[in-house]
PDB file of C-alpha atoms in Angstrom:
ATOM      1  CA  UNK I 253      14.938   2.479  -2.911  1.00 39.00           C
ATOM      2  CA  UNK I 254      17.579   5.524  -2.540  1.00 44.00           C
ATOM      3  CA  UNK I 255      17.524   7.063   0.360  1.00 44.00           C
ATOM      4  CA  UNK I 256      14.064   6.625   1.765  1.00 46.00           C
ATOM      5  CA  UNK I 257      13.528   3.910   4.402  1.00 45.00           C
ATOM      6  CA  UNK I 258      10.701   2.067   5.658  1.00 45.00           C
ATOM      7  CA  UNK I 259       9.259   0.809   8.792  1.00 46.00           C
ATOM      8  CA  UNK I 260       7.412  -2.267   8.257  1.00 45.00           C
ATOM      9  CA  UNK I 261       5.688  -4.517  11.467  1.00 46.00           C
ATOM     10  CA  UNK I 262       3.771  -6.874   9.495  1.00 44.00           C
ATOM     11  CA  UNK I 263       2.741  -9.305  11.784  1.00 46.00           C
ATOM     12  CA  UNK I 264      -0.668  -7.455  12.646  1.00 54.00           C
ATOM     13  CA  UNK I 265      -4.516  -8.954  12.865  1.00 58.00           C
ATOM     14  CA  UNK I 266      -5.514 -10.190   9.752  1.00 69.00           C
ATOM     15  CA  UNK I 267      -1.958 -10.715   8.028  1.00 77.00           C
ATOM     16  CA  UNK I 268       0.194 -13.511   7.556  1.00 79.00           C
ATOM     17  CA  UNK I 269       2.969 -14.067   4.989  1.00 81.00           C
ATOM     18  CA  UNK I 270       1.693 -15.778   1.727  1.00 82.00           C
ATOM     19  CA  UNK I 271       4.151 -18.199  -0.386  1.00 83.00           C
ATOM     20  CA  UNK I 272       1.946 -19.041  -2.600  1.00 82.00           C
ATOM     21  CA  UNK I 273       1.355 -16.031  -4.138  1.00 82.00           C
ATOM     22  CA  UNK I 274       3.417 -12.715  -5.105  1.00 77.00           C
ATOM     23  CA  UNK I 275       7.118 -12.839  -6.819  1.00 72.00           C
ATOM     24  CA  UNK I 276       8.551 -16.321  -6.669  1.00 68.00           C
ATOM     25  CA  UNK I 277      11.702 -14.879  -5.205  1.00 72.00           C
ATOM     26  CA  UNK I 278       9.768 -13.923  -1.703  1.00 74.00           C
ATOM     27  CA  UNK I 279       6.574 -14.256  -0.153  1.00 81.00           C
ATOM     28  CA  UNK I 280       3.713 -11.399  -0.001  1.00 85.00           C
ATOM     29  CA  UNK I 281       1.642 -10.550   2.390  1.00 86.00           C
ATOM     30  CA  UNK I 282      -1.683 -11.110   2.622  1.00 86.00           C
ATOM     31  CA  UNK I 283      -4.562  -9.004   4.034  1.00 85.00           C
ATOM     32  CA  UNK I 284      -7.571 -11.284   4.690  1.00 80.00           C
ATOM     33  CA  UNK I 285     -10.558  -8.930   6.069  1.00 78.00           C
ATOM     34  CA  UNK I 286     -12.701  -6.539   3.976  1.00 78.00           C
ATOM     35  CA  UNK I 287     -12.246  -3.109   5.354  1.00 79.00           C
ATOM     36  CA  UNK I 288      -9.053  -3.872   6.602  1.00 83.00           C
ATOM     37  CA  UNK I 289      -5.971  -2.346   5.982  1.00 86.00           C
ATOM     38  CA  UNK I 290      -1.626  -2.577   6.107  1.00 88.00           C
ATOM     39  CA  UNK I 291       0.212   0.711   7.765  1.00 89.00           C
ATOM     40  CA  UNK I 292       3.404   1.390   6.940  1.00 88.00           C
ATOM     41  CA  UNK I 293       5.854   4.416   7.540  1.00 89.00           C
ATOM     42  CA  UNK I 294       7.711   5.714   4.561  1.00 89.00           C
ATOM     43  CA  UNK I 295      10.518   8.393   5.619  1.00 89.00           C
ATOM     44  CA  UNK I 296      10.693  10.450   2.400  1.00 86.00           C
ATOM     45  CA  UNK I 297      13.675  12.823   1.665  1.00 90.00           C
ATOM     46  CA  UNK I 298      13.066  16.158  -0.022  1.00 94.00           C
ATOM     47  CA  UNK I 299      12.914  16.346  -3.933  1.00 94.00           C
ATOM     48  CA  UNK I 300      10.679  14.013  -6.223  1.00 95.00           C
ATOM     49  CA  UNK I 301      10.041  11.242  -5.013  1.00 94.00           C
ATOM     50  CA  UNK I 302       7.618   7.893  -6.096  1.00 93.00           C
ATOM     51  CA  UNK I 303       5.738   5.371  -4.923  1.00 94.00           C
ATOM     52  CA  UNK I 304       3.983   2.576  -5.610  1.00 95.00           C
ATOM     53  CA  UNK I 305       2.385  -0.513  -4.969  1.00 94.00           C
ATOM     54  CA  UNK I 306       1.896  -4.344  -6.548  1.00 93.00           C
ATOM     55  CA  UNK I 307      -1.142  -6.007  -5.264  1.00 92.00           C
ATOM     56  CA  UNK I 308      -3.923  -8.492  -6.416  1.00 88.00           C
ATOM     57  CA  UNK I 309      -7.207  -8.546  -6.183  1.00 80.00           C
ATOM     58  CA  UNK I 310     -10.322 -10.649  -6.758  1.00 74.00           C
ATOM     59  CA  UNK I 311     -12.676  -7.587  -7.291  1.00 71.00           C
ATOM     60  CA  UNK I 312     -12.691  -5.196 -10.274  1.00 69.00           C
ATOM     61  CA  UNK I 313     -15.623  -2.820  -9.301  1.00 74.00           C
ATOM     62  CA  UNK I 314     -14.702   0.338  -8.654  1.00 72.00           C
ATOM     63  CA  UNK I 315     -15.881   0.533  -5.102  1.00 76.00           C
ATOM     64  CA  UNK I 316     -14.055  -2.604  -4.076  1.00 82.00           C
ATOM     65  CA  UNK I 317     -10.585  -2.069  -5.308  1.00 86.00           C
ATOM     66  CA  UNK I 318      -7.774  -1.821  -3.256  1.00 90.00           C
ATOM     67  CA  UNK I 319      -6.013   1.793  -2.796  1.00 91.00           C
ATOM     68  CA  UNK I 320      -3.526   3.070  -0.955  1.00 94.00           C
ATOM     69  CA  UNK I 321      -3.355   6.235   0.887  1.00 94.00           C
ATOM     70  CA  UNK I 322      -1.089   8.327   1.966  1.00 95.00           C
ATOM     71  CA  UNK I 323      -1.578  10.232   5.311  1.00 95.00           C
ATOM     72  CA  UNK I 324      -0.645  14.357   4.741  1.00 95.00           C
ATOM     73  CA  UNK I 325       2.593  15.553   6.543  1.00 95.00           C
ATOM     74  CA  UNK I 326       2.628  19.416   6.364  1.00 94.00           C
ATOM     75  CA  UNK I 327       6.481  18.647   7.107  1.00 94.00           C
ATOM     76  CA  UNK I 328       6.734  17.896   3.622  1.00 94.00           C
ATOM     77  CA  UNK I 329       4.566  19.416   1.961  1.00 93.00           C
ATOM     78  CA  UNK I 330       1.397  16.921   1.582  1.00 93.00           C
ATOM     79  CA  UNK I 331      -1.439  19.359   3.054  1.00 94.00           C
ATOM     80  CA  UNK I 332      -3.870  16.301   2.343  1.00 95.00           C
ATOM     81  CA  UNK I 333      -4.264  12.738   2.123  1.00 96.00           C
ATOM     82  CA  UNK I 334      -3.501  11.597  -0.903  1.00 94.00           C
ATOM     83  CA  UNK I 335      -5.779   8.411  -2.253  1.00 94.00           C
ATOM     84  CA  UNK I 336      -4.975   6.114  -5.455  1.00 94.00           C
ATOM     85  CA  UNK I 337      -7.141   3.288  -6.701  1.00 91.00           C
ATOM     86  CA  UNK I 338      -6.117   0.508  -8.216  1.00 91.00           C
ATOM     87  CA  UNK I 339      -6.661   0.172 -11.786  1.00 90.00           C
ATOM     88  CA  UNK I 340      -9.819  -2.684 -12.972  1.00 86.00           C
ATOM     89  CA  UNK I 341      -8.367  -6.461 -13.407  1.00 82.00           C
ATOM     90  CA  UNK I 342      -8.700  -9.374 -11.204  1.00 80.00           C
ATOM     91  CA  UNK I 343      -5.246  -9.850 -11.252  1.00 85.00           C
ATOM     92  CA  UNK I 344      -1.583  -8.377 -10.114  1.00 90.00           C
ATOM     93  CA  UNK I 345      -2.288  -4.537 -10.486  1.00 91.00           C
ATOM     94  CA  UNK I 346       0.045  -1.857  -9.757  1.00 93.00           C
ATOM     95  CA  UNK I 347      -1.436   1.468  -7.809  1.00 95.00           C
ATOM     96  CA  UNK I 348       0.672   4.178  -9.067  1.00 92.00           C
ATOM     97  CA  UNK I 349       3.086   5.315  -9.317  1.00 94.00           C
ATOM     98  CA  UNK I 350       2.424   8.525  -7.590  1.00 92.00           C
ATOM     99  CA  UNK I 351       4.429  11.101  -8.020  1.00 94.00           C
ATOM    100  CA  UNK I 352       5.310  14.135  -5.018  1.00 92.00           C
ATOM    101  CA  UNK I 353       7.385  16.967  -5.502  1.00 94.00           C
ATOM    102  CA  UNK I 354       8.520  17.318  -1.606  1.00 94.00           C
ATOM    103  CA  UNK I 355       9.792  20.098   0.308  1.00 95.00           C
ATOM    104  CA  UNK I 356      11.269  18.671   3.301  1.00 93.00           C
ATOM    105  CA  UNK I 357      12.540  15.481   4.837  1.00 93.00           C
ATOM    106  CA  UNK I 358       9.886  13.633   6.849  1.00 93.00           C
ATOM    107  CA  UNK I 359       8.113  10.322   8.153  1.00 92.00           C
ATOM    108  CA  UNK I 360       4.579   8.808   6.367  1.00 92.00           C
ATOM    109  CA  UNK I 361       2.245   6.681   6.718  1.00 93.00           C
ATOM    110  CA  UNK I 362       0.911   4.656   3.927  1.00 93.00           C
ATOM    111  CA  UNK I 363      -1.830   2.318   3.752  1.00 92.00           C
ATOM    112  CA  UNK I 364      -2.773  -0.310   1.253  1.00 92.00           C
ATOM    113  CA  UNK I 365      -6.782  -1.162   1.987  1.00 90.00           C
ATOM    114  CA  UNK I 366      -8.662  -4.230   1.388  1.00 87.00           C
ATOM    115  CA  UNK I 367     -12.192  -2.539   0.099  1.00 82.00           C
ATOM    116  CA  UNK I 368     -14.115  -5.540   0.082  1.00 72.00           C
ATOM    117  CA  UNK I 369     -16.780  -4.830   1.804  1.00 66.00           C
ATOM    118  CA  UNK I 370     -18.812  -8.337   1.347  1.00 63.00           C
ATOM    119  CA  UNK I 371     -16.980 -11.751   0.468  1.00 65.00           C
ATOM    120  CA  UNK I 372     -13.527 -12.618   3.027  1.00 63.00           C
ATOM    121  CA  UNK I 373     -11.601 -12.797   0.027  1.00 75.00           C
ATOM    122  CA  UNK I 374      -7.958 -11.707   0.514  1.00 83.00           C
ATOM    123  CA  UNK I 375      -6.013  -8.871  -0.396  1.00 87.00           C
ATOM    124  CA  UNK I 376      -2.416  -9.636  -1.742  1.00 90.00           C
ATOM    125  CA  UNK I 377       0.760  -7.145  -1.419  1.00 90.00           C
ATOM    126  CA  UNK I 378       3.608  -8.289  -3.205  1.00 88.00           C
ATOM    127  CA  UNK I 379       6.191  -5.200  -3.217  1.00 85.00           C
ATOM    128  CA  UNK I 380       6.393  -1.467  -2.635  1.00 87.00           C
ATOM    129  CA  UNK I 381       8.514   0.470  -4.785  1.00 88.00           C
ATOM    130  CA  UNK I 382       9.808   3.841  -4.034  1.00 84.00           C
ATOM    131  CA  UNK I 383      12.567   6.586  -5.480  1.00 82.00           C
TER     132      UNK I 383
END
């Protein structure tokens, strides 16, 4: 992750740890409910940065795929929210990597959304990579 740091508060409503999915060396996070999201802080340094999230979804319809939203912060040169949708598929996929040229160092909020509107199907979040 280079010099970037993350602040994580993983145990909130509808979010749990799952030991049956994800990387065999560590558990993944599980978002239980449709239209729920997990938010974390990314303190990114100035320069070219990239971020990606590995997720497992159960639907591949365009309006139901998980999304990653990076909230705007003019202090780093991001003047609008950045939204990236997962590619089609019903197994593990990667959202991104999204590449930015930040002009400063500050905190960004990053959200991973479970976009299922029906079906109480979980979304699994295996890992976040940033450089």
